[in-house]
Amino acid sequence: MYDVIVIGGGPAGLMAAIAAGEKKANVLLIDKGNKLGRKLAISGGGRCNVTNRLPIEEVIRNIPGNGRFLYSAFSIFNNEDIISFFEQIGIQLKEEDHGRMFPVSNKAQSVVNALLRRLKELEVEIRTNSPVQDILFDIDNKHTIVLADGSTIDGRAVVVATGGKSVPHTGSTGDGYPWAKKAGHTITELYPTEVPVTSDEPFIQEKMLQGLSLKNIALSVLNPKGKKIITHQMDMIFTHFGISGPAVLRCSQFVVKAMKKWKLDKVAMHLDALPDKHEEELFQQVVWEIKANPKKSVKNCLKGLLPERYLLFLLKRAGIDETTPCSNLSNDRIRNFVHLCKNFTFQVNGTLPLEKAFVTGGGISVKEIDPKTMESKKRPGLFFCGEILDIHGYTGGYNITAALVTGRLAGMNAANYRTKPYE
């Protein structure tokens, strides 16, 4: 019988197995795939954004899905501890914009290899190509894992780190939810987060702006009364099906939630292409340019204000022919154009499916998990960590931080569980 059985070889499972191994527990790490760390190896565009160095308050603010649940966990093991951990296992890290931490090698595989080396040093037993079919809970102070081939394995404590339902080709296919449900846990509704957004607006369907990137814009999701629910100032890109890019991924969960909350088929989004300028200030600037260049066409006069395709698109929307000489432009038309630069509003009708999302929203209710140990409040000796929990953050190292921190606590406390007296 093993002291600890960890199911799932993603970031949370790898960290849990290492944490249990460091406590001298007899650990088995089991995964249905043919290799461990597959999601980790493709994360951060193949560079692996292992954590984020912003202050804890900021990190929690960037985990809009139950980030506050992690306060207790962060008091035991936090983002600075993650950095120290990786440096101790031979991965030097560097800080990039917004606190994102990457390996100096720029290779996600080097992170995976270091974790695998550490497992080997700790003599953690690894079984790949071993899908788990079921968990039989708490019989004679042990848990029994039933594999797909019918064989069984016993362990005193079990850590479930099977991930969510996003990026399924890496093995995240929601396997752990039925086991959690059987153990008495509530699974909150699953939905895509950090996912591109879809739209059937004519300008999208006609691919007018397809492939156009806009830098440092402010993108908002509006409620039915036109009030902003959330705004993110980052980059975005227009696609053949809608919009994508960092600002869009961060807004996506709010699109999903608004559609559900108000039972909407469509949600309005608001795009401010020049968020660092007030509308009146921008109007005065454009008027000055136009008056200074009366003979130039409006297109040539305003060149450089916005990317050319977007400039022409907004001029047309404002009812201005791009070849019109500046001297022929009325102030009303200019004001209309400036308003669109700051307030282009369009409708979106949803997101790509959960399988296409970077992160799964929803999961095991955190109310039923001990925040200091990651142990189930329903079943002693059963622990959960990583994306299977109803915790989700923005991209930028926040989800992996949550996975590594919850994995660390689950592994440590699963190892401690073996020393508990039999009842």
Coordinates of C-alpha atoms in Angstrom, one line a residue:
M1 CA 0.0 0.0 0.0
Y2 CA 1.3 3.5 -0.9
D3 CA 1.2 6.4 1.6
V4 CA 0.1 8.8 -1.2
I5 CA -1.3 8.2 -4.7
V6 CA -1.4 11.3 -6.9
I7 CA -3.6 11.1 -10.0
G8 CA -2.6 13.4 -12.8
G9 CA 0.8 14.5 -14.1
G10 CA 0.2 18.2 -14.7
P11 CA 1.7 21.1 -12.7
A12 CA -0.5 20.5 -9.6
G13 CA 0.1 16.7 -9.7
L14 CA 3.9 16.9 -10.2
M15 CA 4.2 19.5 -7.4
A16 CA 2.0 17.3 -5.1
A17 CA 4.1 14.2 -5.7
I18 CA 7.3 16.1 -5.1
A19 CA 5.9 17.7 -1.9
A20 CA 4.8 14.2 -0.6
G21 CA 8.2 12.7 -1.6
E22 CA 10.1 15.4 0.3
K23 CA 8.2 14.4 3.4
K24 CA 9.6 10.8 2.9
A25 CA 6.2 9.4 1.9
N26 CA 6.0 6.3 -0.3
V27 CA 4.4 8.0 -3.4
L28 CA 2.9 6.7 -6.6
L29 CA 2.2 9.3 -9.4
I30 CA -0.2 7.9 -12.0
D31 CA -1.2 9.4 -15.3
K32 CA -3.3 8.2 -18.3
G33 CA -1.0 9.8 -20.9
N34 CA 2.3 8.5 -22.2
K35 CA 4.3 11.4 -20.7
L36 CA 4.0 13.8 -17.8
G37 CA 3.7 17.6 -17.9
R38 CA 2.2 17.9 -21.3
K39 CA 0.2 21.0 -20.6
L40 CA 3.2 22.5 -18.8
A41 CA 5.3 21.9 -21.9
I42 CA 3.1 24.0 -24.1
S43 CA 2.2 26.7 -21.6
G44 CA 3.4 30.3 -22.0
G45 CA 3.7 29.8 -25.7
G46 CA 6.2 27.0 -25.1
R47 CA 8.2 29.1 -22.7
C48 CA 6.3 28.2 -19.5
N49 CA 5.3 31.2 -17.4
V50 CA 5.9 29.4 -14.0
T51 CA 4.5 32.1 -11.7
N52 CA 4.0 35.8 -11.3
R53 CA 6.1 38.0 -9.0
L54 CA 3.5 40.7 -8.3
P55 CA 2.5 41.2 -4.6
I56 CA 0.0 38.6 -3.2
E57 CA -2.9 41.1 -3.3
E58 CA -2.3 41.7 -7.0
V59 CA -1.9 38.0 -7.7
I60 CA -5.3 37.3 -6.0
R61 CA -6.9 40.2 -7.9
N62 CA -5.8 38.5 -11.1
I63 CA -7.5 35.2 -10.1
P64 CA -11.2 36.4 -10.4
G65 CA -12.4 32.9 -9.9
N66 CA -12.2 32.4 -6.1
G67 CA -8.7 33.8 -5.7
R68 CA -9.5 34.8 -2.1
F69 CA -9.7 31.1 -1.2
L70 CA -5.9 31.1 -1.7
Y71 CA -5.0 33.5 1.1
S72 CA -4.4 30.7 3.6
A73 CA -2.4 28.7 1.1
F74 CA -0.3 31.7 0.2
S75 CA 0.5 32.2 3.9
I76 CA 2.2 28.7 3.8
F77 CA 3.6 28.6 0.2
N78 CA 3.5 31.6 -2.1
N79 CA 4.8 32.9 -5.4
E80 CA 8.3 33.7 -4.0
D81 CA 8.5 30.2 -2.6
I82 CA 7.7 28.9 -6.1
I83 CA 10.6 30.9 -7.5
S84 CA 13.0 29.5 -4.7
F85 CA 11.7 26.0 -5.4
F86 CA 12.6 26.2 -9.1
E87 CA 16.0 27.7 -8.4
Q88 CA 16.7 24.9 -6.0
I89 CA 15.9 22.3 -8.7
G90 CA 18.2 24.0 -11.2
I91 CA 15.8 26.3 -13.1
Q92 CA 17.0 29.9 -13.1
L93 CA 14.1 32.3 -13.7
K94 CA 13.9 35.8 -15.2
E95 CA 11.2 38.5 -14.7
E96 CA 9.4 39.9 -17.7
D97 CA 6.5 42.5 -18.0
H98 CA 3.7 42.5 -15.4
G99 CA 5.7 40.3 -13.1
R100 CA 5.7 37.2 -15.3
M101 CA 8.4 34.7 -14.5
F102 CA 10.0 32.5 -17.2
P103 CA 12.9 30.1 -17.2
V104 CA 16.1 31.8 -18.5
S105 CA 16.3 29.0 -21.1
N106 CA 13.0 30.1 -22.6
K107 CA 12.1 26.4 -22.9
A108 CA 9.1 25.0 -21.1
Q109 CA 10.6 21.5 -21.5
S110 CA 13.5 22.4 -19.3
V111 CA 11.0 23.1 -16.4
V112 CA 9.3 19.7 -17.1
N113 CA 12.7 17.9 -17.1
A114 CA 13.7 19.5 -13.8
L115 CA 10.5 18.4 -12.1
L116 CA 10.9 14.8 -13.5
R117 CA 14.5 14.8 -12.2
R118 CA 13.3 15.8 -8.8
L119 CA 10.7 13.0 -8.8
K120 CA 13.5 10.5 -9.6
E121 CA 15.7 11.8 -6.8
L122 CA 12.8 11.4 -4.4
E123 CA 12.2 7.8 -5.7
V124 CA 8.6 8.6 -6.6
E125 CA 7.1 5.7 -8.5
I126 CA 5.6 6.8 -11.8
R127 CA 3.1 5.0 -13.9
T128 CA 2.1 6.4 -17.3
N129 CA -0.5 5.0 -19.8
S130 CA -2.6 4.0 -16.7
P131 CA -6.1 5.6 -16.9
V132 CA -7.9 5.5 -13.6
Q133 CA -11.5 4.3 -13.9
D134 CA -12.7 4.8 -10.3
I135 CA -11.8 5.6 -6.7
L136 CA -13.3 3.5 -3.9
F137 CA -13.2 5.7 -0.8
D138 CA -12.2 5.1 2.7
I139 CA -12.5 1.3 3.0
D140 CA -10.5 0.0 6.1
N141 CA -8.7 3.4 6.3
K142 CA -7.5 3.2 2.7
H143 CA -8.6 4.3 -0.7
T144 CA -8.5 1.9 -3.6
I145 CA -7.8 3.1 -7.2
V146 CA -9.4 1.1 -9.9
L147 CA -7.6 1.2 -13.3
A148 CA -9.2 0.9 -16.7
D149 CA -7.7 -2.6 -17.0
G150 CA -9.5 -3.7 -13.8
S151 CA -6.4 -3.8 -11.6
T152 CA -6.5 -2.0 -8.2
I153 CA -3.9 0.0 -6.1
D154 CA -4.3 0.9 -2.5
G155 CA -3.2 4.1 -0.8
R156 CA -3.8 5.8 2.5
A157 CA -4.2 9.2 1.0
V158 CA -5.2 10.2 -2.6
V159 CA -4.5 13.5 -4.4
V160 CA -6.7 14.2 -7.4
A161 CA -5.0 16.5 -9.8
T162 CA -6.7 15.6 -13.1
G163 CA -7.2 19.2 -14.3
G164 CA -10.3 20.8 -15.9
K165 CA -11.7 20.3 -19.4
S166 CA -9.7 22.9 -21.4
V167 CA -6.9 21.9 -23.8
P168 CA -8.2 18.3 -23.8
H169 CA -5.3 17.0 -26.1
T170 CA -3.0 17.4 -23.1
G171 CA -5.2 14.9 -21.1
S172 CA -7.6 17.4 -19.3
T173 CA -10.8 15.7 -20.1
G174 CA -12.7 16.2 -16.8
D175 CA -12.0 12.7 -15.5
G176 CA -11.9 13.8 -11.8
Y177 CA -15.3 15.4 -11.6
P178 CA -17.4 12.2 -11.3
W179 CA -15.1 10.9 -8.5
A180 CA -15.5 14.1 -6.6
K181 CA -19.2 14.0 -7.1
K182 CA -19.3 10.4 -5.8
A183 CA -17.3 11.6 -2.7
G184 CA -20.2 14.0 -2.0
H185 CA -18.7 17.2 -3.6
T186 CA -20.6 19.9 -5.5
I187 CA -19.3 20.6 -9.0
T188 CA -20.1 24.2 -10.0
E189 CA -21.1 24.7 -13.6
L190 CA -18.1 24.4 -16.0
Y191 CA -17.6 27.2 -18.5
P192 CA -14.7 28.5 -20.8
T193 CA -12.5 31.3 -19.5
E194 CA -9.4 32.8 -21.2
V195 CA -11.0 32.0 -24.6
P196 CA -11.6 33.9 -27.8
V197 CA -15.0 35.6 -28.2
T198 CA -17.4 35.2 -31.2
S199 CA -19.5 37.7 -33.0
D200 CA -21.9 37.7 -35.9
E201 CA -21.6 41.4 -36.6
P202 CA -21.5 42.1 -40.4
F203 CA -18.0 43.6 -40.2
I204 CA -16.7 40.4 -38.6
Q205 CA -18.6 38.0 -40.9
E206 CA -17.3 40.0 -43.9
K207 CA -13.8 39.7 -42.5
M208 CA -13.2 43.5 -42.9
L209 CA -10.7 43.6 -40.0
Q210 CA -9.6 40.0 -39.9
G211 CA -6.0 39.7 -38.7
L212 CA -5.8 43.3 -37.6
S213 CA -4.0 43.8 -34.2
L214 CA -4.7 46.8 -32.0
K215 CA -2.1 47.7 -29.3
N216 CA -2.9 49.0 -25.8
I217 CA -6.7 49.4 -26.3
A218 CA -9.3 49.4 -23.5
L219 CA -11.9 46.7 -24.0
S220 CA -15.0 46.5 -21.9
V221 CA -18.0 44.2 -21.4
L222 CA -21.3 46.1 -20.9
N223 CA -24.3 45.1 -18.9
P224 CA -27.8 45.5 -20.5
K225 CA -28.0 49.1 -19.3
G226 CA -24.7 49.9 -21.0
K227 CA -22.6 50.1 -17.8
K228 CA -19.1 48.6 -17.9
I229 CA -18.8 45.3 -16.0
I230 CA -15.1 45.0 -16.6
T231 CA -12.4 46.8 -18.6
H232 CA -9.0 45.5 -19.6
Q233 CA -6.3 47.6 -21.2
M234 CA -4.1 45.4 -23.3
D235 CA -3.7 44.2 -27.0
M236 CA -6.4 42.5 -29.1
I237 CA -6.8 41.1 -32.6
F238 CA -9.8 40.7 -35.0
T239 CA -10.3 37.2 -36.3
H240 CA -12.6 35.5 -38.9
F241 CA -15.0 34.5 -36.1
G242 CA -14.8 37.4 -33.7
I243 CA -12.0 38.8 -31.5
S244 CA -9.0 37.4 -29.6
G245 CA -5.8 38.5 -27.9
P246 CA -4.9 39.2 -24.3
A247 CA -7.6 41.9 -23.6
V248 CA -10.3 39.6 -25.1
L249 CA -9.2 36.5 -23.2
R250 CA -9.5 38.4 -19.9
C251 CA -12.9 39.8 -20.8
S252 CA -14.2 36.4 -22.0
Q253 CA -15.5 35.0 -18.7
F254 CA -17.5 38.2 -18.1
V255 CA -19.2 37.7 -21.5
V256 CA -20.2 34.2 -20.5
K257 CA -21.4 35.3 -17.1
A258 CA -23.4 38.3 -18.5
M259 CA -25.1 36.1 -21.0
K260 CA -26.1 33.7 -18.3
K261 CA -27.0 36.2 -15.6
W262 CA -29.3 38.3 -17.9
K263 CA -30.3 35.4 -20.2
L264 CA -28.9 37.2 -23.2
D265 CA -28.2 36.0 -26.8
K266 CA -25.8 38.9 -27.3
V267 CA -23.7 41.1 -25.1
A268 CA -22.3 44.6 -26.0
M269 CA -18.5 45.2 -25.9
H270 CA -17.0 48.7 -26.0
L271 CA -13.6 49.4 -27.6
D272 CA -11.6 52.5 -26.8
A273 CA -8.7 52.5 -29.3
L274 CA -6.9 55.5 -27.6
P275 CA -7.5 55.0 -23.8
D276 CA -4.7 57.4 -22.7
K277 CA -6.5 60.4 -24.3
H278 CA -9.7 62.1 -23.2
E279 CA -12.3 62.5 -25.9
E280 CA -12.3 66.3 -25.9
E281 CA -8.4 66.3 -25.9
L282 CA -8.5 63.9 -28.9
F283 CA -11.1 66.1 -30.7
Q284 CA -8.9 69.2 -30.3
Q285 CA -5.9 67.3 -31.6
V286 CA -7.7 66.0 -34.7
V287 CA -9.2 69.5 -35.4
W288 CA -5.8 71.1 -35.2
E289 CA -4.3 68.5 -37.6
I290 CA -7.2 69.0 -40.0
K291 CA -6.9 72.8 -40.0
A292 CA -3.1 72.6 -40.4
N293 CA -3.5 70.5 -43.5
P294 CA -6.5 71.8 -45.5
K295 CA -5.4 70.4 -48.8
K296 CA -4.5 66.9 -47.6
S297 CA -7.1 64.1 -47.8
V298 CA -8.4 63.1 -44.3
K299 CA -6.8 59.7 -44.7
N300 CA -3.3 61.1 -45.2
C301 CA -3.8 63.8 -42.6
L302 CA -4.7 61.3 -39.8
K303 CA -2.2 58.7 -40.8
G304 CA -0.5 57.3 -37.7
L305 CA -3.4 58.1 -35.3
L306 CA -4.6 54.5 -35.6
P307 CA -3.5 51.4 -37.6
E308 CA -4.5 52.3 -41.2
R309 CA -7.2 49.6 -41.6
Y310 CA -8.9 50.6 -38.4
L311 CA -8.6 54.3 -39.3
L312 CA -10.4 53.7 -42.6
F313 CA -13.0 51.5 -41.0
L314 CA -13.9 54.2 -38.4
L315 CA -13.9 57.0 -41.0
K316 CA -16.4 55.0 -43.1
R317 CA -18.5 54.4 -40.0
A318 CA -18.5 58.1 -39.3
G319 CA -19.7 58.8 -42.8
I320 CA -16.5 60.3 -44.0
D321 CA -15.0 59.5 -47.4
E322 CA -11.3 58.8 -46.8
T323 CA -10.3 61.0 -49.9
T324 CA -12.2 64.1 -48.7
P325 CA -9.9 67.1 -48.4
C326 CA -9.6 68.3 -44.8
S327 CA -11.0 71.7 -45.7
N328 CA -14.3 70.1 -46.6
L329 CA -14.8 68.4 -43.2
S330 CA -17.4 69.7 -40.8
N331 CA -16.8 69.7 -37.0
D332 CA -19.8 67.4 -36.5
R333 CA -18.3 64.7 -38.7
I334 CA -14.9 65.1 -36.9
R335 CA -16.7 64.8 -33.6
N336 CA -18.5 61.7 -34.8
F337 CA -15.2 60.1 -35.9
V338 CA -13.5 60.9 -32.6
H339 CA -16.4 59.5 -30.6
L340 CA -16.0 56.2 -32.5
C341 CA -12.2 56.1 -31.7
K342 CA -13.1 56.3 -28.0
N343 CA -16.5 54.4 -28.1
F344 CA -16.8 51.8 -30.8
T345 CA -19.5 49.4 -29.5
F346 CA -20.3 46.1 -31.1
Q347 CA -22.2 42.9 -30.2
V348 CA -20.7 39.5 -29.4
N349 CA -22.7 36.3 -29.1
G350 CA -20.5 34.0 -27.0
T351 CA -17.1 32.3 -27.0
L352 CA -15.4 29.4 -28.5
P353 CA -16.2 26.1 -26.7
L354 CA -14.6 25.0 -23.4
E355 CA -12.2 22.6 -25.4
K356 CA -10.7 25.7 -27.1
A357 CA -10.3 27.7 -23.8
F358 CA -7.0 28.1 -22.0
V359 CA -8.7 27.7 -18.6
T360 CA -11.8 26.0 -17.2
G361 CA -14.1 28.1 -15.1
G362 CA -16.1 26.2 -12.4
G363 CA -15.2 22.9 -10.7
I364 CA -15.2 21.5 -7.2
S365 CA -16.7 24.0 -4.8
V366 CA -14.0 25.5 -2.7
K367 CA -16.4 25.7 0.2
E368 CA -16.0 21.9 0.6
I369 CA -12.1 22.0 0.6
D370 CA -9.9 22.9 3.6
P371 CA -8.0 26.0 2.4
K372 CA -5.0 25.2 4.6
T373 CA -4.5 21.6 3.5
M374 CA -6.6 21.1 0.3
E375 CA -8.2 18.1 2.0
S376 CA -11.8 17.3 1.2
K377 CA -14.2 18.3 4.0
K378 CA -16.4 15.3 2.8
R379 CA -13.8 12.5 2.8
P380 CA -10.7 12.3 5.1
G381 CA -7.5 11.4 3.2
L382 CA -8.9 12.7 -0.1
F383 CA -7.2 15.9 -1.5
F384 CA -7.8 18.0 -4.6
C385 CA -5.5 20.5 -6.3
G386 CA -5.1 22.5 -9.5
E387 CA -7.7 23.2 -12.1
I388 CA -10.2 20.6 -11.0
L389 CA -11.0 23.1 -8.2
D390 CA -13.3 26.1 -8.9
I391 CA -10.4 28.5 -9.1
H392 CA -9.4 30.3 -12.2
G393 CA -7.2 33.2 -13.1
Y394 CA -6.2 35.3 -16.0
T395 CA -3.3 34.2 -18.2
G396 CA 0.1 35.6 -17.0
G397 CA 1.3 32.9 -14.6
Y398 CA -1.8 33.1 -12.3
N399 CA -3.3 29.7 -13.0
I400 CA 0.0 27.9 -12.8
T401 CA 0.6 29.7 -9.5
A402 CA -2.7 28.4 -8.1
A403 CA -1.9 24.9 -9.4
L404 CA 1.6 24.8 -7.9
V405 CA 0.5 26.3 -4.5
T406 CA -2.6 24.0 -4.1
G407 CA -0.5 21.0 -5.4
R408 CA 2.2 21.8 -2.8
L409 CA -0.3 21.9 0.1
A410 CA -2.2 18.8 -1.1
G411 CA 1.1 16.8 -1.3
M412 CA 2.5 17.9 2.0
N413 CA -0.8 17.2 3.8
A414 CA -1.4 13.9 2.1
A415 CA 2.0 12.8 3.3
N416 CA 1.1 13.9 6.8
Y417 CA -2.2 12.0 6.6
R418 CA -0.4 8.6 6.7
T419 CA 0.9 9.4 10.3
K420 CA -2.7 10.0 11.5
P421 CA -3.8 7.2 13.8
Y422 CA -6.3 4.7 12.4
E423 CA -9.8 5.4 13.7

